[in-house]
Amino acid sequence: MNPIRRALQTEMEMRLKPQKVLLLFGARRVGKTVLVEHIMRDFSGKTLLLNGESMDTIRLLEDRSTSNYRQLFTGIDLLCIDEAQHIPGIGMKLKLIIDEVAGLRVIATGSSSFELLNMAGEPLVGRSTQFLLTPFSIRELVDGTSRIEYMQQMEHRIVYGHYPELESIENEKLKQEYLNDVVDAYLLRDILAFDGLKHAQKMHDLLRLVSFQTGSEVSLDELGSQLSLSRNTVERYLDLLQKAFVLFRIGGFSRNLRKEVSKSSKWFFYDTGIRNAVIRDYRPYRLRPDAERGALWENYFVSDRLKRSHNQRLGGNFYFWRTYDQQEIDLIEEQDGMLTAIEMKSGSKRPSVPKAFAKAYPDAVFSVLNADNFMDFV
């Protein structure tokens, strides 16, 4: 099949300017290297790609001097450094490179924001733009194949997710092995390598507990009790899972209406295939209980709205909404002061807007995303 063009390619190409660095983050295996290679292929100037995991690259950049970097990169129009977080002092080195080599543009990728951003963030203030690459969005798949083909595969994709390499794997057993390997050998390895984290089993158990609470409010105290961990440790582990792009959090929305719940959180997976791999559950979507189908459906589309926001550089904030008397809305999107409320139903139901929400936020747009109209939301 033809490669699916990533939505971020256009956004990044628009921002490729001399003396600027584009920082591309994303979990392992989501296609960062392929995206960079496509940008380099379409770029009209001279390009150079370095692998940050290679000792040759580390030695090449070790001498942090103007003379070394001018000798290496003069005449290069676009320098790309893959997995740049492995290079010691990468932030200061990138700053010196773009300050001293005229006309140079730089793209640096990293699998974990806690490493690359910590090292590159401060030295590159005012010199860099950040991007997040996720597994495929629904829109990318539809544009890269066809709407009909996507519709035929949607329930399968809810189970197996949108990791790019799955597009070339047809055998379900091999897909399961691939996803299991991504979880065990890549995602968790990156997290456990950070800051000498030792409790691999606790991290995996935490992910399992969150998997079973997808779409539900999560109590950190309850998680800590089940795992025999302190609340602070649970908080730290969840923060690492966010920074490794495994999970993301949405909080409760409130503008101080007394009945609104605002201190709770829901946790979602960036990819439902990873969620199912964590608990090794690849049952077909239709064979799952109604509650689990609803939770998977909600995660699938909440994550897609987040991908849409990243891919289109929309910004904004994401919340859920609930009152203490159990009126609720799955997703609230806040952008430029405007509210969009989306209720997500896996069937064809069209519930009306909760009365308390309509009264408190009369200018908000309320919509129901369901099996009939979800394409309008991607």
Coordinates of C-alpha atoms in Angstrom, one line a residue:
M1 CA 0.0 0.0 0.0
N2 CA 1.1 3.6 -0.5
P3 CA 2.5 5.4 2.6
I4 CA -0.1 7.4 4.4
R5 CA 0.9 11.1 4.6
R6 CA 1.1 12.4 8.1
A7 CA -0.9 15.6 8.8
L8 CA 2.1 17.0 10.7
Q9 CA 4.2 17.0 7.6
T10 CA 2.6 20.1 6.1
E11 CA 2.6 21.9 9.5
M12 CA 6.3 21.2 10.0
E13 CA 7.3 22.1 6.5
M14 CA 5.6 25.5 6.9
R15 CA 7.8 26.1 10.0
L16 CA 11.1 25.0 8.5
K17 CA 13.0 28.3 8.8
P18 CA 16.8 29.0 9.0
Q19 CA 18.1 29.2 12.5
K20 CA 15.1 27.4 14.0
V21 CA 14.7 23.9 15.5
L22 CA 11.6 21.8 15.2
L23 CA 11.3 19.3 18.2
L24 CA 9.3 16.3 17.2
F25 CA 8.1 14.2 20.1
G26 CA 6.2 10.9 20.1
A27 CA 6.2 7.4 21.5
R28 CA 8.4 4.8 19.9
R29 CA 7.1 3.2 16.7
V30 CA 4.6 6.0 15.8
G31 CA 6.5 6.9 12.7
K32 CA 8.8 9.8 13.6
T33 CA 11.7 8.6 11.5
V34 CA 9.5 7.9 8.5
L35 CA 8.0 11.4 8.8
V36 CA 11.4 13.0 9.0
E37 CA 12.6 11.0 6.0
H38 CA 9.5 12.2 4.0
I39 CA 10.2 15.8 4.9
M40 CA 13.8 15.4 3.8
R41 CA 12.8 13.8 0.6
D42 CA 10.5 16.7 -0.3
F43 CA 13.0 19.4 0.8
S44 CA 14.7 21.2 -2.0
G45 CA 18.1 21.9 -0.3
K46 CA 20.9 19.7 1.0
T47 CA 20.0 17.4 3.9
L48 CA 21.7 15.3 6.5
L49 CA 20.2 12.7 8.9
L50 CA 22.0 11.7 12.1
N51 CA 21.0 8.9 14.5
G52 CA 21.3 10.1 18.1
E53 CA 21.5 6.5 19.3
S54 CA 24.7 5.9 17.3
M55 CA 28.1 6.4 19.0
D56 CA 29.4 7.9 15.8
T57 CA 26.9 10.7 16.1
I58 CA 27.7 11.3 19.7
R59 CA 31.4 11.5 19.0
L60 CA 30.8 13.7 16.0
L61 CA 29.0 16.3 18.2
E62 CA 31.2 15.8 21.2
D63 CA 33.4 18.8 20.5
R64 CA 31.0 21.6 21.3
S65 CA 32.8 24.3 19.4
T66 CA 32.0 26.8 16.7
S67 CA 34.8 25.6 14.5
N68 CA 33.7 21.9 14.7
Y69 CA 30.0 22.6 14.0
R70 CA 30.8 25.0 11.1
Q71 CA 33.1 22.4 9.6
L72 CA 30.5 19.7 9.9
F73 CA 27.3 21.6 8.8
T74 CA 28.3 24.5 6.6
G75 CA 26.5 23.9 3.3
I76 CA 23.8 21.8 4.9
D77 CA 20.3 23.3 4.6
L78 CA 18.4 20.8 6.8
L79 CA 19.9 18.8 9.6
C80 CA 17.8 16.0 11.2
I81 CA 18.8 14.2 14.4
D82 CA 16.7 11.2 15.2
E83 CA 16.4 10.1 18.9
A84 CA 18.3 13.2 19.9
Q85 CA 17.8 12.7 23.6
H86 CA 20.6 10.2 23.7
I87 CA 23.2 12.9 22.9
P88 CA 24.7 14.5 26.0
G89 CA 24.1 18.2 26.3
I90 CA 21.9 18.2 23.2
G91 CA 20.2 21.4 24.1
M92 CA 23.3 23.6 24.2
K93 CA 24.7 21.8 21.2
L94 CA 21.7 22.6 19.1
K95 CA 21.7 26.2 20.2
L96 CA 25.3 26.6 19.2
I97 CA 24.7 24.8 15.9
I98 CA 21.8 27.1 14.8
D99 CA 23.5 30.2 16.2
E100 CA 26.7 29.6 14.3
V101 CA 25.8 27.8 11.0
A102 CA 24.1 30.3 8.8
G103 CA 21.0 29.1 6.8
L104 CA 20.7 25.9 8.8
R105 CA 17.3 24.4 9.7
V106 CA 17.1 21.6 12.3
I107 CA 14.6 18.8 13.2
A108 CA 15.3 16.8 16.4
T109 CA 13.1 13.9 17.4
G110 CA 12.7 12.3 20.8
S111 CA 10.7 9.3 22.1
S112 CA 10.2 10.7 25.5
S113 CA 9.5 14.4 26.3
F114 CA 11.0 14.1 29.8
E115 CA 14.4 13.5 28.3
L116 CA 14.6 15.7 25.1
L117 CA 12.5 18.6 26.5
N118 CA 14.5 18.7 29.7
M119 CA 17.8 18.8 27.9
A120 CA 16.7 21.0 24.9
G121 CA 13.9 23.1 26.3
E122 CA 15.7 26.0 28.1
P123 CA 18.6 26.5 25.7
L124 CA 16.2 26.7 22.8
V125 CA 13.7 29.1 24.2
G126 CA 12.6 31.3 21.3
R127 CA 14.5 29.1 18.8
S128 CA 12.2 26.0 18.7
T129 CA 8.7 24.8 18.0
Q130 CA 7.3 21.6 19.4
F131 CA 5.2 18.9 17.7
L132 CA 3.7 15.7 18.9
L133 CA 3.3 12.8 16.5
T134 CA 0.7 10.2 17.6
P135 CA -0.4 6.9 16.0
F136 CA -2.6 7.6 12.9
S137 CA -5.7 9.7 13.3
I138 CA -8.9 8.6 11.7
R139 CA -8.6 11.5 9.2
E140 CA -5.1 10.4 8.2
L141 CA -6.4 6.9 7.6
V142 CA -9.4 8.0 5.6
D143 CA -7.4 10.4 3.5
G144 CA -4.7 7.7 2.9
T145 CA -7.1 4.9 2.0
S146 CA -10.8 5.6 1.5
R147 CA -13.8 6.3 3.7
I148 CA -15.3 2.9 2.7
E149 CA -12.2 1.0 3.6
Y150 CA -11.9 2.7 6.9
M151 CA -15.6 2.0 7.7
Q152 CA -15.1 -1.7 6.9
Q153 CA -12.1 -1.8 9.3
M154 CA -13.3 0.5 12.1
E155 CA -14.3 -2.1 14.7
H156 CA -11.1 -4.0 14.1
R157 CA -9.1 -0.7 14.5
I158 CA -10.8 0.1 17.8
V159 CA -9.4 -3.2 19.1
Y160 CA -5.9 -3.1 17.5
G161 CA -5.4 0.7 17.3
H162 CA -3.6 2.9 14.8
Y163 CA 0.1 2.2 15.1
P164 CA 1.5 2.7 11.5
E165 CA 3.3 -0.7 11.2
L166 CA 0.0 -2.5 11.8
E167 CA -1.1 -1.3 8.3
S168 CA 1.3 -3.8 6.7
I169 CA 0.4 -6.8 9.0
E170 CA -2.7 -8.8 8.0
N171 CA -2.4 -11.7 10.4
E172 CA -4.2 -11.0 13.7
K173 CA -1.8 -13.2 15.7
L174 CA 1.2 -11.2 14.3
K175 CA -0.6 -8.0 15.1
Q176 CA -1.1 -9.1 18.7
E177 CA 2.6 -10.0 19.0
Y178 CA 3.6 -6.7 17.6
L179 CA 1.5 -4.7 20.1
N180 CA 2.7 -6.9 23.0
D181 CA 6.2 -6.1 21.9
V182 CA 5.6 -2.4 21.7
V183 CA 4.3 -2.4 25.3
D184 CA 6.9 -4.6 26.8
A185 CA 10.0 -3.7 24.8
Y186 CA 9.5 -0.1 23.9
L187 CA 7.0 2.0 25.9
L188 CA 7.7 0.5 29.4
R189 CA 11.4 0.2 28.7
D190 CA 11.7 4.0 28.0
I191 CA 9.8 4.8 31.2
L192 CA 11.8 2.4 33.4
A193 CA 15.1 3.7 32.0
F194 CA 14.2 7.2 33.2
D195 CA 15.6 8.3 36.6
G196 CA 16.5 4.7 37.6
L197 CA 12.9 3.6 38.0
K198 CA 13.0 0.1 39.4
H199 CA 9.4 -1.1 40.0
A200 CA 8.6 -2.5 36.6
Q201 CA 5.8 -4.7 37.8
K202 CA 4.2 -1.9 39.7
M203 CA 4.2 0.3 36.6
H204 CA 2.6 -2.5 34.6
D205 CA 0.0 -3.2 37.3
L206 CA -0.9 0.5 37.4
L207 CA -1.4 0.5 33.6
R208 CA -3.6 -2.5 34.0
L209 CA -5.8 -0.8 36.6
V210 CA -6.1 2.3 34.4
S211 CA -7.0 0.0 31.5
F212 CA -10.0 -1.3 33.3
Q213 CA -11.1 2.2 34.3
T214 CA -10.9 3.8 30.8
G215 CA -13.6 6.5 30.6
S216 CA -14.2 6.4 34.4
E217 CA -13.0 8.8 37.0
V218 CA -9.9 7.6 38.7
S219 CA -9.0 7.9 42.3
L220 CA -5.3 8.2 43.0
D221 CA -5.8 7.1 46.6
E222 CA -7.7 4.0 45.4
L223 CA -5.0 3.1 42.9
G224 CA -2.3 3.6 45.6
S225 CA -4.2 1.3 48.0
Q226 CA -4.5 -1.4 45.4
L227 CA -0.9 -1.2 44.4
S228 CA 0.5 -0.6 47.9
L229 CA 2.0 2.6 46.7
S230 CA 1.8 6.1 48.1
R231 CA -0.5 8.7 46.4
N232 CA 2.7 10.7 45.4
T233 CA 4.3 7.6 43.8
V234 CA 1.1 6.9 41.8
E235 CA 1.0 10.5 40.7
R236 CA 4.7 10.3 39.6
Y237 CA 4.1 7.1 37.7
L238 CA 1.1 8.6 35.9
D239 CA 3.1 11.7 35.0
L240 CA 5.8 9.5 33.5
L241 CA 3.2 7.6 31.5
Q242 CA 1.9 10.9 30.2
K243 CA 5.4 12.1 29.2
A244 CA 6.1 8.8 27.4
F245 CA 2.8 9.4 25.4
V246 CA 1.1 6.2 26.7
L247 CA -1.7 8.0 28.7
F248 CA -3.2 11.4 28.8
R249 CA -5.4 13.0 31.4
I250 CA -8.5 15.1 31.2
G251 CA -9.9 16.9 34.3
G252 CA -13.3 17.9 35.3
F253 CA -14.6 21.2 33.9
S254 CA -16.1 23.9 36.1
R255 CA -16.6 27.6 36.1
N256 CA -17.5 27.5 39.8
L257 CA -21.0 26.1 39.5
R258 CA -21.5 24.6 42.9
K259 CA -22.8 21.3 41.6
E260 CA -19.9 20.6 39.2
V261 CA -17.2 18.1 39.9
S262 CA -13.9 19.7 39.1
K263 CA -11.2 17.8 41.1
S264 CA -11.5 14.4 39.5
S265 CA -9.6 13.0 36.5
K266 CA -10.1 10.6 33.7
W267 CA -7.2 8.8 32.1
F268 CA -7.2 7.7 28.4
F269 CA -4.7 5.8 26.2
Y270 CA -3.4 7.6 23.2
D271 CA -4.1 4.3 21.3
T272 CA -6.7 1.7 22.1
G273 CA -4.5 -1.1 20.7
I274 CA -2.0 -0.3 23.5
R275 CA -4.8 -0.4 26.0
N276 CA -5.8 -3.8 24.9
A277 CA -2.2 -5.0 24.7
V278 CA -1.6 -4.0 28.3
I279 CA -4.3 -6.4 29.5
R280 CA -3.8 -8.9 26.5
D281 CA -7.4 -8.7 25.5
Y282 CA -8.0 -8.7 21.7
R283 CA -11.6 -10.0 21.7
P284 CA -13.6 -8.6 18.8
Y285 CA -15.4 -5.3 19.6
R286 CA -18.9 -6.8 19.1
L287 CA -18.2 -9.7 21.5
R288 CA -17.5 -7.4 24.5
P289 CA -20.0 -6.4 27.2
D290 CA -21.9 -3.1 26.5
A291 CA -20.0 -1.2 29.2
E292 CA -16.6 -2.1 27.8
R293 CA -17.7 -1.3 24.2
G294 CA -18.8 2.1 25.4
A295 CA -15.5 2.7 27.2
L296 CA -13.5 1.7 24.2
W297 CA -15.6 3.8 21.9
E298 CA -15.2 6.8 24.2
N299 CA -11.4 6.3 24.4
Y300 CA -11.1 5.8 20.7
F301 CA -12.8 9.1 19.9
V302 CA -11.5 11.2 22.8
S303 CA -8.0 10.3 21.7
D304 CA -8.9 11.1 18.1
R305 CA -10.1 14.6 19.0
L306 CA -6.8 15.1 20.8
K307 CA -4.9 13.9 17.7
R308 CA -6.9 16.3 15.6
S309 CA -6.0 19.2 17.9
H310 CA -2.3 18.3 17.7
N311 CA -2.3 17.7 14.0
Q312 CA -4.0 21.0 13.2
R313 CA -2.2 23.0 15.9
L314 CA -5.5 24.1 17.4
G315 CA -4.5 24.3 21.0
G316 CA -7.3 24.5 23.5
N317 CA -8.1 22.4 26.6
F318 CA -10.0 19.1 27.1
Y319 CA -12.2 18.2 30.0
F320 CA -15.2 16.1 31.0
W321 CA -18.2 17.5 32.8
R322 CA -20.2 16.0 35.6
T323 CA -22.4 17.2 38.5
Y324 CA -22.8 15.6 41.8
D325 CA -26.3 14.5 40.8
Q326 CA -24.8 12.5 37.9
Q327 CA -25.6 14.8 35.0
E328 CA -22.5 14.4 32.7
I329 CA -20.9 15.0 29.3
D330 CA -18.0 12.9 28.0
L331 CA -15.9 15.7 26.5
I332 CA -15.7 19.5 26.8
E333 CA -13.4 21.3 24.4
E334 CA -12.4 24.9 25.3
Q335 CA -10.8 27.0 22.7
D336 CA -10.6 30.8 22.5
G337 CA -13.2 31.0 25.2
M338 CA -15.7 28.9 23.3
L339 CA -17.1 25.6 24.6
T340 CA -17.9 22.5 22.5
A341 CA -19.6 19.7 24.4
I342 CA -19.6 16.2 22.9
E343 CA -21.4 13.2 24.2
M344 CA -20.2 9.9 22.7
K345 CA -22.5 7.0 22.2
S346 CA -21.5 3.7 20.5
G347 CA -25.0 3.1 19.2
S348 CA -27.3 5.6 17.5
K349 CA -28.7 7.3 20.6
R350 CA -29.0 11.1 20.6
P351 CA -29.5 12.3 24.2
S352 CA -30.4 15.9 24.8
V353 CA -28.0 18.3 26.5
P354 CA -28.1 18.0 30.3
K355 CA -30.3 20.8 31.8
A356 CA -27.7 22.0 34.3
F357 CA -25.1 22.4 31.5
A358 CA -27.5 24.2 29.2
K359 CA -28.4 26.6 31.9
A360 CA -24.9 27.3 33.1
Y361 CA -23.4 27.5 29.5
P362 CA -26.1 28.6 27.1
D363 CA -23.6 29.7 24.5
A364 CA -21.8 26.3 24.3
V365 CA -22.3 24.0 21.3
F366 CA -23.6 20.6 22.3
S367 CA -23.3 17.5 19.9
V368 CA -23.7 13.8 20.1
L369 CA -21.1 11.7 18.4
N370 CA -22.5 8.2 17.5
A371 CA -22.3 5.4 15.1
D372 CA -24.1 7.3 12.4
N373 CA -22.3 10.6 12.4
F374 CA -18.8 10.2 13.8
M375 CA -17.2 11.1 10.6
D376 CA -18.4 14.6 11.1
F377 CA -16.1 14.9 14.1
V378 CA -12.7 13.7 12.6

